[in-house]
Coordinates of C-alpha atoms and ligand atoms in Angstrom, one line a residue:
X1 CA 0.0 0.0 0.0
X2 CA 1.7 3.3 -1.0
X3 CA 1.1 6.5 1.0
X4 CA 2.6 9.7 1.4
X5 CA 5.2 8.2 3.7
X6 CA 6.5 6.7 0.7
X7 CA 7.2 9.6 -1.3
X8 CA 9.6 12.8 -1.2
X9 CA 7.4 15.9 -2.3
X10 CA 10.4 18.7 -2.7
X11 CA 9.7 20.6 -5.7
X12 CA 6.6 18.4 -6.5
X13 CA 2.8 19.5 -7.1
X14 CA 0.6 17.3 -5.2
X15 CA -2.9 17.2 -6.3
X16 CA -4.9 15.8 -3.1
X17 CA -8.6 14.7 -3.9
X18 CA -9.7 15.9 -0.5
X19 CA -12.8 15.9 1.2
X20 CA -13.9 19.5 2.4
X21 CA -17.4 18.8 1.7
X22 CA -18.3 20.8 4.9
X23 CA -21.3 22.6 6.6
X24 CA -21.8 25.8 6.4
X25 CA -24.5 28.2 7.6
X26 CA -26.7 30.4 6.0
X27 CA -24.2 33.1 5.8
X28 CA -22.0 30.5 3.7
X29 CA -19.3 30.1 7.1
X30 CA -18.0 26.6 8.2
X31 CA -19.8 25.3 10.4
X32 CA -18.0 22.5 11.4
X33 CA -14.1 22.2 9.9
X34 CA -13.5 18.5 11.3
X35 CA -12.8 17.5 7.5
X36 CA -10.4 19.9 6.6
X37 CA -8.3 18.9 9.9
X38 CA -8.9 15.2 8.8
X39 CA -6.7 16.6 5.6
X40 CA -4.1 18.7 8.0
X41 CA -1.5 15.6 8.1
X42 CA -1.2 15.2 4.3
X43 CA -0.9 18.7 3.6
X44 CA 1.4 19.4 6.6
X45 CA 3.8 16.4 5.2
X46 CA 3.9 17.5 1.6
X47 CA 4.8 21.4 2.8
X48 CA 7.2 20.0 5.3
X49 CA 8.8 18.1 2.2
X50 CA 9.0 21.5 0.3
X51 CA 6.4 20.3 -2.3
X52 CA 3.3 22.3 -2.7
X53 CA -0.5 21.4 -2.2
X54 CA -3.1 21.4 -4.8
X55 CA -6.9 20.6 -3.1
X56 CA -9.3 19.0 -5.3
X57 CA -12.8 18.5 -3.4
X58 CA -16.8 18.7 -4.2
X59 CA -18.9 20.8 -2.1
X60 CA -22.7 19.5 -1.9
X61 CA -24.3 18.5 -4.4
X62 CA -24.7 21.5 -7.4
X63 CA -26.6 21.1 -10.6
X64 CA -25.2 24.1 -12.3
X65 CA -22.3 26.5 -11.0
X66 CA -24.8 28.1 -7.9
X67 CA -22.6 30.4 -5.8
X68 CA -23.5 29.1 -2.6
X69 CA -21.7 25.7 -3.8
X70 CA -18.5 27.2 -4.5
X71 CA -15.1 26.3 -2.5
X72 CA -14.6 30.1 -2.2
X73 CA -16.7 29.6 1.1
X74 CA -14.2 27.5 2.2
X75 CA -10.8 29.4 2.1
X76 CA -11.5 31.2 5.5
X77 CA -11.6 27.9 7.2
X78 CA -9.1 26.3 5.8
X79 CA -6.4 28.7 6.3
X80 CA -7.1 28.8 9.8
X81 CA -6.7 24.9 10.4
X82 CA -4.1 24.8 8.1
X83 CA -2.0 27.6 9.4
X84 CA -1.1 29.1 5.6
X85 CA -2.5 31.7 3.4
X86 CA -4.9 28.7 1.1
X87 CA -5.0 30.6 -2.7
X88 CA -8.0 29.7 -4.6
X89 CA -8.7 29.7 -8.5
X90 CA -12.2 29.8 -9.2
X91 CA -12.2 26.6 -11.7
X92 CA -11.0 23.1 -11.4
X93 CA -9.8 22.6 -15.1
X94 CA -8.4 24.8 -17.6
X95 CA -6.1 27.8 -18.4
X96 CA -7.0 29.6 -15.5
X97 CA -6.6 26.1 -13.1
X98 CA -2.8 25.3 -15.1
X99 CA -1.7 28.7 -15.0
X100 CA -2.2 28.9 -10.8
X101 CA -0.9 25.7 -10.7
X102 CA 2.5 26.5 -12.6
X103 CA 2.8 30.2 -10.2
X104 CA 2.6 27.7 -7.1
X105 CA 5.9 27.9 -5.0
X106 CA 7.1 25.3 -2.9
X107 CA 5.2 25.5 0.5
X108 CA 2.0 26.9 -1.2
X109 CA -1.8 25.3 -0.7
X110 CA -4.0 26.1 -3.9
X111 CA -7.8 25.4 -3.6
X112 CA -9.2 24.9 -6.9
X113 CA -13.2 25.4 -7.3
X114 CA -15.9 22.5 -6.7
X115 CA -15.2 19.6 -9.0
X116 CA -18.9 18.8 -9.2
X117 CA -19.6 22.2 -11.1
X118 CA -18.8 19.7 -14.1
X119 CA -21.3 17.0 -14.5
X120 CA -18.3 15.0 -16.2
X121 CA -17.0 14.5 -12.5
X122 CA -19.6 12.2 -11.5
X123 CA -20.3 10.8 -14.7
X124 CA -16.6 9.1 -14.1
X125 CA -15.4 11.2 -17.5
X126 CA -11.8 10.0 -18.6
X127 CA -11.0 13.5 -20.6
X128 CA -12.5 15.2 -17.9
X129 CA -10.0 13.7 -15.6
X130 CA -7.4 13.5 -18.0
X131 CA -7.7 17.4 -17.7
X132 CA -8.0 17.5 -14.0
X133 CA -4.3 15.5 -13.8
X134 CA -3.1 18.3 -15.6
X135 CA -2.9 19.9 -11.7
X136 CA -0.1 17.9 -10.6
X137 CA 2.8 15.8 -10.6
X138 CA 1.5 13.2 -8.0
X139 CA -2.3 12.5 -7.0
X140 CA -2.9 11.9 -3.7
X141 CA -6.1 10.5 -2.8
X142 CA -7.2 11.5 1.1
X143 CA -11.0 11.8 0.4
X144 CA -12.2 8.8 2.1
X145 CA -15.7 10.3 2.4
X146 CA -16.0 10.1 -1.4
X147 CA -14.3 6.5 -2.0
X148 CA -17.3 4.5 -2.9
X149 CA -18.0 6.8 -6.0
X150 CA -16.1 5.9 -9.3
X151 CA -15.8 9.4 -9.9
X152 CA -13.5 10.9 -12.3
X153 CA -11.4 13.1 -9.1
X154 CA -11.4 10.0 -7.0
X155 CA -11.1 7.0 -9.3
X156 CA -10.9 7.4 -12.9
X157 CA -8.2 10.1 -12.7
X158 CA -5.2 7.2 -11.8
X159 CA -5.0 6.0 -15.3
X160 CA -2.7 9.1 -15.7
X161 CA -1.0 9.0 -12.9
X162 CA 0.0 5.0 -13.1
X163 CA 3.2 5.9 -11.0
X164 CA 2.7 8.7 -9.0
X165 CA 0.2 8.4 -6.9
X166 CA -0.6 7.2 -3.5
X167 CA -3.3 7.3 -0.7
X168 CA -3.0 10.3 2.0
X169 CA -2.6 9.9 5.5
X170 CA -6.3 9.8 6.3
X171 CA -7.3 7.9 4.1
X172 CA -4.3 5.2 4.9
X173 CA -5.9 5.5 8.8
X174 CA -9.2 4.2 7.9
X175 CA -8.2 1.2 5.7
X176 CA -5.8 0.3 8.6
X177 CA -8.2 0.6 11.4
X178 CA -10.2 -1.5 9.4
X179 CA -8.1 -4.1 9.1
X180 CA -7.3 -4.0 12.6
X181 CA -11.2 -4.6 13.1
X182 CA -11.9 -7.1 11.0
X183 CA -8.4 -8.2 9.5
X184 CA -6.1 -9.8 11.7
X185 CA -7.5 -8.6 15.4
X186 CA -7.0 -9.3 18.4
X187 CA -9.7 -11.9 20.4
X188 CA -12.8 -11.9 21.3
X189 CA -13.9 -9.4 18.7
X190 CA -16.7 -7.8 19.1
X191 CA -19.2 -5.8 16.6
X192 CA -22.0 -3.9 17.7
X193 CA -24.5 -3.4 14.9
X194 CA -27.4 -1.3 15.7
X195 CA -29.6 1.5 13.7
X196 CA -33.0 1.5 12.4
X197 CA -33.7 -1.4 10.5
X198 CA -32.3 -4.6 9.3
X199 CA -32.3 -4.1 5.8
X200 CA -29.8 -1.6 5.5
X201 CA -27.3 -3.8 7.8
X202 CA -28.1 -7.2 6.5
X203 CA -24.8 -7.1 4.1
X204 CA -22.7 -6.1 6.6
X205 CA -23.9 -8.5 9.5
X206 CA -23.1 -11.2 6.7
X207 CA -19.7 -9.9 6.2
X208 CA -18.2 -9.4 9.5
X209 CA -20.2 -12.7 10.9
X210 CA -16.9 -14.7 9.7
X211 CA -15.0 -12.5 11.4
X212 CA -15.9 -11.9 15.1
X213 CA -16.9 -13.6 18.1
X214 CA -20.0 -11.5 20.0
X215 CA -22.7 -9.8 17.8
X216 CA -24.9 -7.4 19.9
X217 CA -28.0 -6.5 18.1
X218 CA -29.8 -3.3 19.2
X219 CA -32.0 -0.5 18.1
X220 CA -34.9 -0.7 15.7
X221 CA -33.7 -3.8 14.1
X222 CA -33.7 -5.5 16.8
X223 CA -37.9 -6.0 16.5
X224 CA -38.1 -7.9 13.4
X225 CA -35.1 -10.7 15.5
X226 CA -37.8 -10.5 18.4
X227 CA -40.9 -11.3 16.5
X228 CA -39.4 -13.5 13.8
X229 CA -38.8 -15.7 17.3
X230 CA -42.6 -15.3 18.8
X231 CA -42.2 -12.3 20.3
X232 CA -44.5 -9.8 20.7
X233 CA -43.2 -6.5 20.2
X234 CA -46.1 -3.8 20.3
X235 CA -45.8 -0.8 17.9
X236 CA -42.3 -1.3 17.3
X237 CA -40.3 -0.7 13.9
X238 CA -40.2 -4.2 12.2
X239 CA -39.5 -5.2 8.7
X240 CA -42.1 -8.0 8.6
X241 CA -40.9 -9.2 5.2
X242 CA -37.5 -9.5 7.0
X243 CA -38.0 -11.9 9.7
X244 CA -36.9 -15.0 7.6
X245 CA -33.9 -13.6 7.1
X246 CA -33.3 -12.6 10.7
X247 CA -33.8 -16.3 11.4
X248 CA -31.3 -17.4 8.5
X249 CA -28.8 -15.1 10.3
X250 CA -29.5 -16.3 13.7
X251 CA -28.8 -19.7 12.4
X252 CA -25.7 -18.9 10.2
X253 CA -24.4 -16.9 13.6
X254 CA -25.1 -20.5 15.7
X255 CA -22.7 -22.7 12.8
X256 CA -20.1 -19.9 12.8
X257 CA -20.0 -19.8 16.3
X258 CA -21.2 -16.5 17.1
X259 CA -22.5 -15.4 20.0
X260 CA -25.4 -13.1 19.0
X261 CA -26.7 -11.0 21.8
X262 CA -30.2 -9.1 21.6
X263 CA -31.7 -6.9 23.8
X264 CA -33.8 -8.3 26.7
X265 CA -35.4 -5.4 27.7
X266 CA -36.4 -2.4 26.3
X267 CA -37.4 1.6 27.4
X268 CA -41.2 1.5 25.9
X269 CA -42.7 4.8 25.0
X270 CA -46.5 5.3 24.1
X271 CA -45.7 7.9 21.4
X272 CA -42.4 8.5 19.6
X273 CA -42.1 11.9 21.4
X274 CA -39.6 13.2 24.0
X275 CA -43.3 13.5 26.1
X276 CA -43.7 10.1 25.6
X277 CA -44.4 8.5 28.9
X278 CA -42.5 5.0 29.5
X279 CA -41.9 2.0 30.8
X280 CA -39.2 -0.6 31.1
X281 CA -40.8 -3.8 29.0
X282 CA -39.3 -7.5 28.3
X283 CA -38.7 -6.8 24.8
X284 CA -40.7 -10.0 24.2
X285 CA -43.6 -8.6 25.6
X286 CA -44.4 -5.2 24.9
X287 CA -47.7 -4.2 24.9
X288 CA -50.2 -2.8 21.9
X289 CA -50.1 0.9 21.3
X290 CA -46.0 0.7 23.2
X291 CA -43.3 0.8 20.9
X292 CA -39.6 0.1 21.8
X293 CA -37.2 3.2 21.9
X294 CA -34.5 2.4 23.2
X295 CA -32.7 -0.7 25.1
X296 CA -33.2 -1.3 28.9
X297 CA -31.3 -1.5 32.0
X298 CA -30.9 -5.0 31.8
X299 CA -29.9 -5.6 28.1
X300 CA -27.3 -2.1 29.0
X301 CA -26.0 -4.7 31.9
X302 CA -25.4 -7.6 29.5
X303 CA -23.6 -5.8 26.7
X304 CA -21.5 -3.8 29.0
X305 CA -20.5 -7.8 30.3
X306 CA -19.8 -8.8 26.6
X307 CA -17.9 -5.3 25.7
X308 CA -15.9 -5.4 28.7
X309 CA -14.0 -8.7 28.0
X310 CA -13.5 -7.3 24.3
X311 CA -10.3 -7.2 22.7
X312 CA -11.0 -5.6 19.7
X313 CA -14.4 -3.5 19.0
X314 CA -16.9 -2.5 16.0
X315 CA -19.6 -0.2 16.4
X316 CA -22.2 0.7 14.1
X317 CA -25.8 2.2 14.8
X318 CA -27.3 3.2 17.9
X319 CA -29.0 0.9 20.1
X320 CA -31.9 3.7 21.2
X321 CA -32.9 6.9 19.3
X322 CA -30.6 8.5 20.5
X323 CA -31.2 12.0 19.1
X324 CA -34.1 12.4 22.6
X325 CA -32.3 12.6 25.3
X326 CA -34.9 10.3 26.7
X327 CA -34.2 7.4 24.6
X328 CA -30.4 8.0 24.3
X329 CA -29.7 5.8 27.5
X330 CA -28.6 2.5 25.9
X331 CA -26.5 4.5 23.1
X332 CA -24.5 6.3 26.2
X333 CA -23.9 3.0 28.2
X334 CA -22.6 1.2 25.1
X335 CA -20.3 4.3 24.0
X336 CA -18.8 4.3 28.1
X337 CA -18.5 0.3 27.6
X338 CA -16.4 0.8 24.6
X339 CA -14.7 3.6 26.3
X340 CA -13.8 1.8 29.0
X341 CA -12.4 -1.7 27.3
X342 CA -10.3 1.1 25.1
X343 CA -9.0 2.0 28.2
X344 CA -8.1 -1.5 29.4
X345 CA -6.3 -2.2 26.0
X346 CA -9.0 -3.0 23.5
X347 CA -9.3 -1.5 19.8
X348 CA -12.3 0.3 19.4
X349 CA -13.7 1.6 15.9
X350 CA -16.6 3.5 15.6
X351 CA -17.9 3.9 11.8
X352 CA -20.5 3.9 8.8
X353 CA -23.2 6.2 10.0
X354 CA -25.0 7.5 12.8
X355 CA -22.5 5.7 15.6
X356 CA -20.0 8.8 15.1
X357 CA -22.9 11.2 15.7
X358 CA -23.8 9.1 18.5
X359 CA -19.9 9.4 19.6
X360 CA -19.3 12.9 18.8
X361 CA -23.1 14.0 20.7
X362 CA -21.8 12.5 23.6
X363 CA -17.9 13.8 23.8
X364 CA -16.6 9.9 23.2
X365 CA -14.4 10.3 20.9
X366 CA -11.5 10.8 22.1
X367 CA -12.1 7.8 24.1
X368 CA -12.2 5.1 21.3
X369 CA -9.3 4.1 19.5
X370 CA -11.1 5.4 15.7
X371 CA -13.7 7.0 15.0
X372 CA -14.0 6.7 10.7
X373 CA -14.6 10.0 8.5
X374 CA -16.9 8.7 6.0
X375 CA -20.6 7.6 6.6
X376 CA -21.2 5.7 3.3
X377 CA -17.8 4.6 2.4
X378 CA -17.0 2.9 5.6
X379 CA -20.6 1.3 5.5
X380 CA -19.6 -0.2 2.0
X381 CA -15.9 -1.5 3.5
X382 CA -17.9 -3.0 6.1
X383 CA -19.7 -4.9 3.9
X384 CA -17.1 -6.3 1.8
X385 CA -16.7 -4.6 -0.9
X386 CA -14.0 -2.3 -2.8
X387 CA -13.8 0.9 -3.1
X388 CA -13.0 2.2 -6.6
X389 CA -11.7 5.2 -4.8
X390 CA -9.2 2.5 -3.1
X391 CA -8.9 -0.1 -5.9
X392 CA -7.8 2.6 -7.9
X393 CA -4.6 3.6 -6.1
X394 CA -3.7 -0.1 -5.5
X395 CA -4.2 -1.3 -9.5
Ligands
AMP1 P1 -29.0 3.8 10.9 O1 -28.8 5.1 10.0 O2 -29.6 2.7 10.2 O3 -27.7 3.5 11.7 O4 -30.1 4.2 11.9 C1 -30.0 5.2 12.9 C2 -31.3 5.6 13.3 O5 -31.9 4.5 14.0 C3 -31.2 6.7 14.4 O6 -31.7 7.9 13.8 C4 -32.1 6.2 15.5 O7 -32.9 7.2 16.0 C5 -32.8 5.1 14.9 N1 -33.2 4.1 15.9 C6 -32.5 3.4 16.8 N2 -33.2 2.6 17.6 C7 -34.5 2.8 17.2 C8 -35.7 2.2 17.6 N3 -35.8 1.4 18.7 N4 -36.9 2.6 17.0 C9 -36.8 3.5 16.0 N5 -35.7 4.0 15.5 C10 -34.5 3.7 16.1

């Protein structure tokens, strides 16, 4: 695997496929930078080498060149985390784009204009990215938030770079942690796969079910498990049309020798409403017109057992709806239970979705060993497959 590690930058032009597909407010101002610091330790390396930085990134998602989706909004920030003066051109091909690109001096960090103002970016367009390569001597790729698209910045764009290119230090960090995860990790391993329902996590259960030892089930998708086993579940979220499935993976867990470990209790609400009233139910017996919300005191008890004799940890989806502060119980106790076994030694990655909300909402962060980047690409790793943003720089 090469990465930036590998390469001396002095006197080169790095063209880094970044992801500063930021927030901003309604006054066009970053809202929340944590992707441009993501980028800090691939830019910081190339300067420090004496190359220079050229950023390539989308911005939303435009359909023709509207101001508010322009990278311009972006410069303010990114200065400030970066610590340099970031120059912008306002185009991301062309005379304008080569000619800032040949002024750039060692040391210098050019911000070219939102790649998605050309449709030929995610249509995967080979001239199109044949121009874009005109930008540097070396592509870096560090957008792992934009690695499961075949797009012409993030994929296509290595046929003319066959040589020179690499993956940046971020994007490096999430393929490793991965691999720590689900790779060759340390025993019992432990993934915690919550969220709303079981359709959108059926691939991934199936992938990592060879690889682990515990699988805790919680949140919404822990209903259609229930009933598919009698249970009655009230006005819970189910996937009826699911519940054969959840069998079949209850079964392949058993042959595989997984331990699969659903809730026992739930908090039941009457209406999907902070005002809810509630009540702690068996999750097996919930009552009409109660639905489910989040996991009880017990269930808490018994993953907290499982998590604490973890040696290596994967966590995706909350267990609770976590967004109500009255439901967000079970999320919290499973984020201190990962904390906690971090602590002692274990290696914790949180990833693909609403888990790093969960994580960040709660100040947890810093108390897990990874917490991945990107929501949809890391969701797509964990289920097997291969990034084209990643295949790329390895062909
Ligand atoms: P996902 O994007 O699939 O990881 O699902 C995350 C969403 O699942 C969050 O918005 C949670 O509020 C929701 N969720 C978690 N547990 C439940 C539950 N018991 N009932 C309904 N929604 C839930």
């Amino acid at each position: 695997m090469k990465t930036i590690q590998d390469i001396n930058f002095k006197d080169k032009k790095a063209l880094i496929r970044v992801d500063f597909n930021v927030p901003l407010n309604n006054e066009l101002v970053v809202t929340d930078a944590t992707r441009i610091e993501a980028a800090k330790p691939t830019i910081v390396k190339i300067m420090q080498d004496g190359g220079s930085c050229v950023l390539l990134s989308h911005l939303g998602r435009p359909k023709n060149k509207e101001l508010e989706f322009s990278l311009q909004h972006i410069v303010e920030a990114a200065s400030t985390v970066l610590g340099v003066h970031v120059l912008f051109v306002p185009d991301c091909v062309g005379d304008i784009a080569e000619t800032a690109v040949a002024n750039l001096k060692p040391g210098e960090v050019l911000l070219l204009e939102n790649v998605r103002y050309y449709k030929e970016e995610t249509a995967g367009d080979s001239g199109f990215a044949k121009k874009l390569s005109k930008l540097g001597d070396i592509y870096v790729n560090d957008a792992f938030g934009s690695a499961h698209r075949a797009h012409a910045s993030t994929a296509i764009i290595t046929e003319n770079f066959p040589e020179n290119k690499c993956f940046g230090a971020l994007l490096a960090s999430e393929i490793k942690s991965l691999e720590k995860v689900l790779g060759d990790s340390k025993k019992p391993v432990t993934a915690v796969i919550g969220g709303a329902k079981v359709s959108s996590k059926i691939t991934v259960i199936e992938n990592v079910l060879d690889k682990i030892d515990h699988l805790i089930i919680g949140g919404g998708m822990a209903f259609t498990f229930i009933k598919a086993q009698g249970g009655n579940i009230g006005d819970s979220l189910v996937e009826d049309d699911k519940q054969t499935l959840a069998l079949q993976i209850l079964k392949k867990a058993k042959e595989k020798g997984v331990e699969i470990h659903l809730p026992v209790d739930v908090i039941a609400a009457d209406q999907f409403s902070e005002k809810a009233n509630t009540q702690i139910s068996p999750i097996n017996q919930i009552p009409e017109g109660w639905m489910g919300l989040d996991s009880g005191p017990q269930s808490n008890s018994n993953f907290t057992d499982v998590l604490s004799k973890s040696k290596t940890i994967l966590w995706n989806g909350p267990v609770g709806v976590f967004e109500m502060e009255l439901f967000s119980g079970g999320t919290i106790s499973i984020g201190n239970a990962i904390a906690n076994a971090t602590q002692k030694g274990a290696f914790s990655l949180v990833g693909g979705g609403d888990s790093v909300a969960a994580v960040k909402q709660f100040n947890l962060s810093e108390k897990v060993s990874y917490v991945s980047t990107g929501g949809g690409a890391m969701l797509e790793m964990l289920e097997g497959k291969t990034l084209p943003g990643i295949q790329a720089i390895l062909d």
